[in-house]
XYZ file of C-alpha atoms in Angstrom:
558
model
C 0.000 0.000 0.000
C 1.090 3.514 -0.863
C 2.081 5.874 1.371
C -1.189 7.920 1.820
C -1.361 11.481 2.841
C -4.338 12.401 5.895
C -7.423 13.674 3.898
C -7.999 16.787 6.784
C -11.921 17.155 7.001
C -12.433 21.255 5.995
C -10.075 23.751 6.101
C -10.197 25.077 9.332
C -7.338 23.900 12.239
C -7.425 24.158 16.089
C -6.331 27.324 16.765
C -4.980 27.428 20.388
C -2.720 30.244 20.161
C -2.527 33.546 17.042
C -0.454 33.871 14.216
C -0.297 36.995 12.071
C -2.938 36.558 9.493
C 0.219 36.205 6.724
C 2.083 33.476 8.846
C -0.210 30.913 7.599
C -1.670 29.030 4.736
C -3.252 25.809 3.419
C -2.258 24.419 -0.152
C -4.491 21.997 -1.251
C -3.704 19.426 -3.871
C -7.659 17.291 -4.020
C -8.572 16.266 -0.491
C -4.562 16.576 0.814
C -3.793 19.690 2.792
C -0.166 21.419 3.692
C 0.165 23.929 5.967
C 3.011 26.448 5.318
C 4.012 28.943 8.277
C 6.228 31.580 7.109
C 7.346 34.554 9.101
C 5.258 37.579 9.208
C 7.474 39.764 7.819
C 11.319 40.175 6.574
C 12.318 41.709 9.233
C 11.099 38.965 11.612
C 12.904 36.673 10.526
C 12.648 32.557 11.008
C 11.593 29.909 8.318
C 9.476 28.577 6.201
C 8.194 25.767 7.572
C 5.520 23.248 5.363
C 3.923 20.376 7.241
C 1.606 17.666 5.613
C 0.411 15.127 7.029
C 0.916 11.261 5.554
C 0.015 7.492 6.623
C -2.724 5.990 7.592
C -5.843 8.482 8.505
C -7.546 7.897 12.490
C -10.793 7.221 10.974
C -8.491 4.074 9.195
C -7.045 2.982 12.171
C -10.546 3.064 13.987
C -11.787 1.028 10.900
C -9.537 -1.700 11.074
C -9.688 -2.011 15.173
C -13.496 -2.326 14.606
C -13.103 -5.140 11.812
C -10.639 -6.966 14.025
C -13.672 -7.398 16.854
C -16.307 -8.059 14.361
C -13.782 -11.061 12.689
C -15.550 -14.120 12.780
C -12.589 -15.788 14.604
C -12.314 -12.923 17.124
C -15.945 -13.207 17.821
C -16.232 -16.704 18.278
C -13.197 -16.693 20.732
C -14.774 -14.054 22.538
C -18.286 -15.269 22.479
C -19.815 -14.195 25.772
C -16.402 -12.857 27.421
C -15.673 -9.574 29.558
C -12.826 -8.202 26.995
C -10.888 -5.139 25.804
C -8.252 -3.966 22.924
C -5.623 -3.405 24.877
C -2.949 -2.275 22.305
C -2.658 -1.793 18.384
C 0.450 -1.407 16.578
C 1.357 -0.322 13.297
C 4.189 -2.568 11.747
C 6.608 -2.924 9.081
C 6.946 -5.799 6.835
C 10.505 -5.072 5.512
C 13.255 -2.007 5.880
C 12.227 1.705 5.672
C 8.508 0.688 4.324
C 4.982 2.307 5.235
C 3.437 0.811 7.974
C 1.267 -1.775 6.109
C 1.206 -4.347 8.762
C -0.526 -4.077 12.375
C -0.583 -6.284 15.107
C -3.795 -5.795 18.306
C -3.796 -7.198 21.380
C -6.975 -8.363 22.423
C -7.164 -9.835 26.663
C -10.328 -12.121 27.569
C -10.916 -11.238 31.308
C -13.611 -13.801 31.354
C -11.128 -16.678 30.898
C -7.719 -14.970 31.546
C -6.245 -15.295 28.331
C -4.996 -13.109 25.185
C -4.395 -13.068 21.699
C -2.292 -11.227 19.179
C -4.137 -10.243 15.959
C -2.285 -9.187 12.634
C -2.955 -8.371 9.178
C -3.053 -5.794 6.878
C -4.466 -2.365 6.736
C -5.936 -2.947 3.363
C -6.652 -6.932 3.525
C -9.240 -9.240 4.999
C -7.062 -11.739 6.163
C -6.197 -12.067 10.009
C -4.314 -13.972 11.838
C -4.933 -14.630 15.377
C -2.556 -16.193 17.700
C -2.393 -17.180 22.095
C -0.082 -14.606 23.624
C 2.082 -16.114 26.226
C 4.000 -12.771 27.769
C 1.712 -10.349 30.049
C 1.373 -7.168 28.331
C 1.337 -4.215 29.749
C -1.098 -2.043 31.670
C -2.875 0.268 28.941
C -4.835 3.817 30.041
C -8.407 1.930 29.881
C -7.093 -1.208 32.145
C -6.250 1.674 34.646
C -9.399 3.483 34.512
C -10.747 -0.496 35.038
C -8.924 -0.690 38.227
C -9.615 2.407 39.758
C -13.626 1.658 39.225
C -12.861 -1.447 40.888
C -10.912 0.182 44.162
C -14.127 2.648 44.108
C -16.083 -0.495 45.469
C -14.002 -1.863 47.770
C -15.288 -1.413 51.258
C -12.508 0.040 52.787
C -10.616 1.577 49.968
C -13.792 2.795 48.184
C -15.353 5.625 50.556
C -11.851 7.465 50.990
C -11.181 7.631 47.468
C -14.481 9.013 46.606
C -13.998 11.375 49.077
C -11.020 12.343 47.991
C -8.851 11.627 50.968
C -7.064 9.200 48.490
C -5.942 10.281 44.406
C -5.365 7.256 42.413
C -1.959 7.618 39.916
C -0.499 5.167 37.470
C 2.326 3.327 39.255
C 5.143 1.199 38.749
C 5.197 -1.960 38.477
C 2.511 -1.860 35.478
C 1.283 -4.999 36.088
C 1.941 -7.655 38.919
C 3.651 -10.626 38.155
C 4.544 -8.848 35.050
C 7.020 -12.102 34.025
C 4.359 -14.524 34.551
C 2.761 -16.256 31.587
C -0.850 -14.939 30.682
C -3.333 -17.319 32.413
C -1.042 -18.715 35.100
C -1.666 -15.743 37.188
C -4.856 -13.389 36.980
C -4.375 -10.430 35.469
C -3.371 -7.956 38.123
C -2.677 -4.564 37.471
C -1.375 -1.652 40.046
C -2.555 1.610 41.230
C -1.162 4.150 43.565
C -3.333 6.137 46.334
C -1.723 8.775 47.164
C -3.293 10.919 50.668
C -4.227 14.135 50.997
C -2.959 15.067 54.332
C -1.719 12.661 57.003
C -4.940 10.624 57.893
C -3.851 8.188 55.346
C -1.229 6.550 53.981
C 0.821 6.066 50.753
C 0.392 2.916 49.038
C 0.273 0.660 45.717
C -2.691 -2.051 45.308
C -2.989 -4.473 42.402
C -6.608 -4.695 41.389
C -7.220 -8.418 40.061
C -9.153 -7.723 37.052
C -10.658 -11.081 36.272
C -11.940 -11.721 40.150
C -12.575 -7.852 40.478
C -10.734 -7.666 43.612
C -8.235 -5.424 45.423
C -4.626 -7.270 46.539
C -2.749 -5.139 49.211
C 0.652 -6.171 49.944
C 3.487 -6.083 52.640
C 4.707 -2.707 53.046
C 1.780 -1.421 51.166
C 3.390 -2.097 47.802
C 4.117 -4.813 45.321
C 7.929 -5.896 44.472
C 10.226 -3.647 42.767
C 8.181 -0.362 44.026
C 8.006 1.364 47.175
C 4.992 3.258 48.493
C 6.935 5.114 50.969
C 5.140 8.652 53.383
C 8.506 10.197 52.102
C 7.811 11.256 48.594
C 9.735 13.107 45.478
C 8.084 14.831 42.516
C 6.330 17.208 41.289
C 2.083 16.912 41.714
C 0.839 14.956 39.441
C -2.488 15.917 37.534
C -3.584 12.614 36.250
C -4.345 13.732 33.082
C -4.571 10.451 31.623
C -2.218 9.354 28.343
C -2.612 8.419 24.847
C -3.166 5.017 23.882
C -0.508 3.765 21.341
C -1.482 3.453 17.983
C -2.687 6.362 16.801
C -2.160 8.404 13.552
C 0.618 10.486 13.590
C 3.056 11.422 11.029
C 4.106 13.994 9.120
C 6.195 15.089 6.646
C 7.719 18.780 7.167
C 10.315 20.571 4.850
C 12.238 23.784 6.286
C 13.585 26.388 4.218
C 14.951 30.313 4.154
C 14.591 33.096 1.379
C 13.359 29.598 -0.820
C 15.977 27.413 -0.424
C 15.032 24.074 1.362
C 17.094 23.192 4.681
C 15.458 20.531 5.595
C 13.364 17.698 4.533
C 11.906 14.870 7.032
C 9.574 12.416 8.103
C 8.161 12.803 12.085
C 6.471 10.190 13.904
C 4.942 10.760 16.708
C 5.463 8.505 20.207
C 2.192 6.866 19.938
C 2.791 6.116 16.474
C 6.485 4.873 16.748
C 8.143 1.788 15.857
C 9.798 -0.739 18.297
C 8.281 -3.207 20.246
C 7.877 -0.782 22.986
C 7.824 2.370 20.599
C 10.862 5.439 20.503
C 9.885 8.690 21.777
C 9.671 10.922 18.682
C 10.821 9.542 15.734
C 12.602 11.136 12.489
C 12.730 9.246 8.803
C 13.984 10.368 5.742
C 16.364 12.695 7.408
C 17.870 15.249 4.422
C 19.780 18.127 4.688
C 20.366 20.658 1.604
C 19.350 17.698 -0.699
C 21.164 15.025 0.369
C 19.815 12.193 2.782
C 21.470 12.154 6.102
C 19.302 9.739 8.163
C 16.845 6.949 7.184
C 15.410 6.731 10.737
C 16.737 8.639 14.256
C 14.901 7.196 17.318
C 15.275 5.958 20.950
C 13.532 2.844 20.929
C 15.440 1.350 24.398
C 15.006 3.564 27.614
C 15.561 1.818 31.313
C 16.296 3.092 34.763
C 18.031 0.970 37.691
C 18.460 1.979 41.124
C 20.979 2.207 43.821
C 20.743 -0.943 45.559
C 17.909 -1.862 43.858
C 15.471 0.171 45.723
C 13.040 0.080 43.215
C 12.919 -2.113 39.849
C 14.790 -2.322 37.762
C 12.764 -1.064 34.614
C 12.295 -1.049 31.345
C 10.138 1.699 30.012
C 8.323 2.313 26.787
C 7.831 5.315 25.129
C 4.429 6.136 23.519
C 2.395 7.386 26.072
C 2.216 10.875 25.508
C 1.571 12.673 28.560
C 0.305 16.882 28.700
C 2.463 20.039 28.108
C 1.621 23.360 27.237
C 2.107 24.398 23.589
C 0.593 27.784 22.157
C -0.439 27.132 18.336
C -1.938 25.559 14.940
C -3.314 22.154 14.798
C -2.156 20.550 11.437
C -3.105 17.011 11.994
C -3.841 14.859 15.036
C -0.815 15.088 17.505
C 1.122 17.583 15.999
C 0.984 21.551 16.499
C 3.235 24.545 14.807
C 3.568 26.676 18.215
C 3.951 30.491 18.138
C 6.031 30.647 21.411
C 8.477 28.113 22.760
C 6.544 24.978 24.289
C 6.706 24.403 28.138
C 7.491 20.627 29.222
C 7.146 19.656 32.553
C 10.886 20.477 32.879
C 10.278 23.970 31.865
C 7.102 24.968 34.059
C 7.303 22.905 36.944
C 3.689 21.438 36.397
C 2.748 18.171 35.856
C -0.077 19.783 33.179
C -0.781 21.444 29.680
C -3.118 21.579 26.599
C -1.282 19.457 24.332
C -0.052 15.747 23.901
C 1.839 14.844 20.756
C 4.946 16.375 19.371
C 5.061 20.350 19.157
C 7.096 22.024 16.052
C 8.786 25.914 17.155
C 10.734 27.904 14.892
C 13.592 29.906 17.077
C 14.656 31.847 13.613
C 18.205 29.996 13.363
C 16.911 26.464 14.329
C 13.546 24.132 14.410
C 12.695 22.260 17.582
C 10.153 19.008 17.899
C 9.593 18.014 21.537
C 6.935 15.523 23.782
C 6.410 14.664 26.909
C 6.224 11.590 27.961
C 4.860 9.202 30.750
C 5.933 5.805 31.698
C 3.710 5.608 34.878
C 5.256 8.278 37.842
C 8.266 9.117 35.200
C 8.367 11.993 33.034
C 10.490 11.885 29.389
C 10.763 14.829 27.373
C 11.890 13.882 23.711
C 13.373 16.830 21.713
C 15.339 17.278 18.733
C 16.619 19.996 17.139
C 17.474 21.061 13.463
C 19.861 24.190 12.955
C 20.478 26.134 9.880
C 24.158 25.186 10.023
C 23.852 21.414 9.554
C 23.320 19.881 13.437
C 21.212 17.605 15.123
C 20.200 17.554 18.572
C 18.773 14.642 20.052
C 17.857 15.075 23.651
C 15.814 13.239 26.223
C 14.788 14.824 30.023
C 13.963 13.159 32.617
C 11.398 14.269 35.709
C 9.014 12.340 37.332
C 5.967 13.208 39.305
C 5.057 12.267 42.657
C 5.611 8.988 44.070
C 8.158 7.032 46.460
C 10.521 5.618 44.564
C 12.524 8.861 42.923
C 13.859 9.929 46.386
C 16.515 7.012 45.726
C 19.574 7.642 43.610
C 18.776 6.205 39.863
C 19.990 5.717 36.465
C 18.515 6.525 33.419
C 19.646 4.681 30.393
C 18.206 5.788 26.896
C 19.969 4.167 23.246
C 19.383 6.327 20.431
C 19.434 4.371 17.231
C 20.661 6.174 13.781
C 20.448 4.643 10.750
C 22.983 6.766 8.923
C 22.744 6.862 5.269
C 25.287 9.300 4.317
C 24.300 10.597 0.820
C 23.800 6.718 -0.034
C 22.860 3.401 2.289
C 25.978 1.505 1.409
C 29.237 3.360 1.284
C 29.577 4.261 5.072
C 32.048 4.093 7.518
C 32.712 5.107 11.153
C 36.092 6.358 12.393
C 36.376 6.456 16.106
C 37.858 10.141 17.161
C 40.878 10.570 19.832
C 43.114 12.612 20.874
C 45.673 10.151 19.547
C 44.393 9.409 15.579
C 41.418 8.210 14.084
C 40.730 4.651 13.850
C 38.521 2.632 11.217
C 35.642 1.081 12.661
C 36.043 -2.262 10.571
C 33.525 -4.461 11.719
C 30.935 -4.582 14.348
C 31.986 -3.393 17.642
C 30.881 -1.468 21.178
C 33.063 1.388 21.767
C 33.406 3.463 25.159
C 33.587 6.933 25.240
C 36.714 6.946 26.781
C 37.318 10.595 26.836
C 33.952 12.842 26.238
C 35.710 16.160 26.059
C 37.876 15.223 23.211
C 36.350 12.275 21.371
C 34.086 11.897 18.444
C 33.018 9.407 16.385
C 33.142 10.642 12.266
C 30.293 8.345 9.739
C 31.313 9.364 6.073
C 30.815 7.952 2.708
C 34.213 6.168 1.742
C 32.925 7.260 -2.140
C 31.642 10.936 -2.017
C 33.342 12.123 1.301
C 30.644 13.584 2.922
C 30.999 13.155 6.688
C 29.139 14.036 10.148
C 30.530 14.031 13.853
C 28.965 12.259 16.500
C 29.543 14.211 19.207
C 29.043 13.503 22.886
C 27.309 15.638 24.746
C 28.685 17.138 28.715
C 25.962 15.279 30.468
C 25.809 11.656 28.650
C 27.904 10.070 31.164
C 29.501 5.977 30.738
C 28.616 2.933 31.038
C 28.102 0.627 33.804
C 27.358 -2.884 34.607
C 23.707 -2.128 34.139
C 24.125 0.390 31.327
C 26.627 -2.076 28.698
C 28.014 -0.167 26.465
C 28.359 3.387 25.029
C 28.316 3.514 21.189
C 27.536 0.427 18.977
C 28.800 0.853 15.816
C 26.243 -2.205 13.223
C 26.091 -3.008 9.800
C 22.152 -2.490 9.070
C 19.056 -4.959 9.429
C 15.786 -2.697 9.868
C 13.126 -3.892 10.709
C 14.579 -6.952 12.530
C 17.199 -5.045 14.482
C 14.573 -1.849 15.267
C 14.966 -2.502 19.075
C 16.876 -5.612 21.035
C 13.787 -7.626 21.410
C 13.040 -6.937 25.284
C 8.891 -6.345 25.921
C 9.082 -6.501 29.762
C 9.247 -3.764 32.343
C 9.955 -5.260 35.714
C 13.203 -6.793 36.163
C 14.018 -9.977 38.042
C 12.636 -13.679 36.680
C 12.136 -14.039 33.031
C 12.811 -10.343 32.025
C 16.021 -8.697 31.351
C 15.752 -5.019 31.454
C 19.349 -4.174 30.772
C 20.309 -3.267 26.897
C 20.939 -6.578 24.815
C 22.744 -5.245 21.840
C 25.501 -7.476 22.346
C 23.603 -10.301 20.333
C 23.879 -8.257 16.898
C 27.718 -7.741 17.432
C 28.868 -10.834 15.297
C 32.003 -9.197 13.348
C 30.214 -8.281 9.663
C 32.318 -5.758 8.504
C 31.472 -1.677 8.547
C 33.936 -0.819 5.987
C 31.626 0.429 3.246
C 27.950 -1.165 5.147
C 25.056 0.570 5.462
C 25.543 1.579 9.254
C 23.815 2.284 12.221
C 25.202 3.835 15.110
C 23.236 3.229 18.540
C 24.146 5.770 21.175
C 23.476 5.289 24.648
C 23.711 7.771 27.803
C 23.817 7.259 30.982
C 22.091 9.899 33.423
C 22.275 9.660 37.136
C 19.354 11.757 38.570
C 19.606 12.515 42.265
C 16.985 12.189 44.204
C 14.783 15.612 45.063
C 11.123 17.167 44.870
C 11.910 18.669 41.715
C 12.155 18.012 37.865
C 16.015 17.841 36.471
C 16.161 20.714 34.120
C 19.535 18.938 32.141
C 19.280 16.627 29.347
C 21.565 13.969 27.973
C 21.765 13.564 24.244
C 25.206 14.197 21.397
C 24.903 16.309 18.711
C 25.427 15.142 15.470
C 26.995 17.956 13.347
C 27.648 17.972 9.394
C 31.416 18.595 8.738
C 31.704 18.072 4.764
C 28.357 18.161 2.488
């Protein structure tokens, strides 16, 4: 199936903020709209920035979740039984390709079991198949739970009367490791008091006995529930569910002459098994491709003596910020003044989930804020005039027990570099001493941050980028495993390592596996990608960290 532009229903967009009645117009081409924002006026300065949305329309994706339920297979399986969607993917069947391909999951509360089903977008065929790992907790699941905690006797009155706030917790689920059906489905949810009459704590909610399960210390394993507490106030907002339409395509020029032109993906729309934060494609600068794909599909946090977790997060749950602006397409707004994350304004609140475009006159920024239960992710990236990319992630978190302990983030970046062409690259490893051929597949430590880079050129044309550390990107640990990966490219089977688990301990792994595609195929002229890893240590406190980790990747020869 083609690519296939969003057919925007009239011309009018959300308007949430003002623009200068000459900042803005709509080209149509049939049913297709772009938007183009171009500054006011000469002296004003900035870009010209076009955005037009592509893939698959909401009112498709809504279309195929509602054939999936009405299959004949799906219905006979589910004749009679309590169930719910609980996640829909979109997926791709080979490298750099639409998303053709989806995959649901589908959980029968009535017998305790789920399925995976996957087809096409445009296809009647489905295939339905038993899933054996416990997914995880989605938004509606939650809302389940809390309904459920609302009738317990004890539990029940206080939280009505507000004397307890329910907030999405960690772990997700309980007895995340176990297979589906030997445990019941048991998901968590945090009460946190309002004053001192009550305390902190974490309950699973057993969803297919529609009970509450309290536990020792008031909180499952790997969490802590805690009357100390770090954070900013959370607003329990509620998230998006993943899924959704999301992409666009947006080209950035000055005085007509084209800067940039990319693909961007929003969270909930991402690819990896457990999605990557805001997502580039089709990365070209001045002409010439740069990047086939720029995400961060691996993100985990471990604590100091283990106080909590370990975890493995995922990263399409879009969680509120403020952003001041246009509407072009669902999830994505052209802002008129710089958006506020939760590492900006101090507030765990906003008007806006999906990814937010600003023009700051000499470069472009995309940013979202994330939630993976109490944590907070910002995902930015930044395109400048001069030829540099910025990938950054934040990290806050609102209120809960757990952040008062010393922790690590870990988030991988993986960039597909296709410098000019796919095949043709190489990677030279920067130090103080010489440059040094990457030939073949390899993790390398940043051994010193200040002074070493990592150069990707093509061997045939000569142009080149830096990889370039950035001051707050730290080393690797035990936990952590390596720094830089330097592969020989295998999208979509190498998208992500393979891990779908959050809570550490049994059957799940949360550290980074990339050690598995290391298997010394040579780099000397591959189509490479480079996955980039840093390591944050976030001290514990009652406020968001306003410092981000991230390199910059910065065009030396084009």
């Amino acid at each position: 199936m083609r690519r296939r532009l969003f057919a925007l229903v009239g011309l009018c967009a959300l308007i949430c903020g003002s623009f200068s009645p000459a900042a803005v117009s709509i080209k149509a081409s049939g049913s297709y709209r772009t938007f183009v924002f171009e500054p006011a006026s000469p002296q004003e300065g900035g870009h010209t920035i076009k955005i037009t949305p592509i893939g698959p329309t909401q009112e498709t994706i809504d279309a195929v979740k509602a054939r999936i339920v009405k299959h004949p297979t799906v219905k006979q399986l589910l004749k009679g039984a309590e169930s719910r969607m609980i996640s829909f993917q979109l997926t791709e069947s080979s490298a750099n390709e639409p998303e053709d391909d989806f995959k649901a999951t589908l959980f029968d509360y009535t017998n305790n079991r789920a399925f995976v089903c996957s087809g096409r977008l445009e296809g009647k065929d489905l295939s339905v198949e038993p899933l054996v790992d416990q997914p995880d907790r989605d938004g509606a699941e939650f809302d389940a739970a809390v309904e459920i905690v609302g009738r317990d006797p004890e539990l029940g009155p206080v939280l009505r009367s507000g004397g307890l706030s329910p907030y999405r917790s960690m772990p997700p689920v309980v007895s995340g490791d176990a297979p589906v059906g030997k445990v019941n489905r048991t998901v968590t949810v945090g009460l946190m008091p309002k004053g001192i009459k009550y305390e902190n704590q974490i309950v699973g909610v057993d969803l297919i006995a529609k009970k509450v399960v309290r536990f020792p210390n008031h909180a499952p394993p790997a969490a802590v529930a805690s009357p100390t507490v770090c954070g900013l106030p959370g607003a329990g907002q509620g998230t998006t569910t993943r899924g959704t339409a999301g992409q666009f395509n947006v080209t950035i020029s000055r005085d007509g002459v084209e800067i940039w032109n990319l693909t961007v993906v929003r969270p909930s729309a991402s690819s990896g098994l457990r999605c990557s934060a805001v997502e580039l494609r089709d990365v070209n600068y001045r002409g010439k491709r740069l990047l086939t794909r720029a995400h961060a599909p691996i993100l985990n946090v471990q604590y100091n003596g283990n106080a909590c977790g370990p975890y493995r997060d995922w990263q399409y749950d879009e969680g509120n910020f403020a952003a001041t602006g246009t509407d072009v397409a669902p999830g994505i707004r052209m802002c008129t003044i710089a958006p506020q994350t939760i590492l900006e304004s101090g507030v765990d609140a906003g008007n806006f989930r999906g990814v937010a475009v600003y023009d700051n006159k000499e470069e472009v920024t995309l940013v979202s804020e994330l939630e993976a239960s109490w944590y907070r992710y910002i995902s930015r990236w930044t395109l400048t005039d001069s030829g540099v990319i910025k990938p950054r992630f934040g990290f806050g978190a609102a209120t809960n027990g757990c952040v008062c302990n010393i922790h690590n983030h870990h988030v991988y970046w993986r960039l597909d570099f296709d410098i000019n062409t796919a095949a043709n690259n190489v990677v030279f490893n920067d130090l103080p001493g010489g440059s040094e051929l990457v030939k073949a597949e390899a993790m390398l430590s940043r051994v010193d941050r200040l002074n070493q880079t990592f150069t990707i050129s093509n061997k045939v044309t000569s142009e080149s980028v830096l990889l370039r550390p950035g001051p707050w990107d730290g080393n690797y640990d035990k936990y952590g495993r390596g720094d830089v990966w330097v592969l020989a490219g295998h999208a979509p089977s190498e998208l992500d390592d393979g891990v779908n688990c959050t809570t550490g301990g049994g059957s799940c792994v949360t550290q980074v596996n990339l050690a598995q595609f290391v298997n010394g195929e040579s780099t000397n002229g591959a189509d490479i990608v480079v996955w980039y890893g840093a390591h944050f240590n976030h001290i514990s406190g009652n406020v968001a960290c306003g410092t981000s980790a991230g390199p910059d990747i910065e065009i030396t020869r084009w």
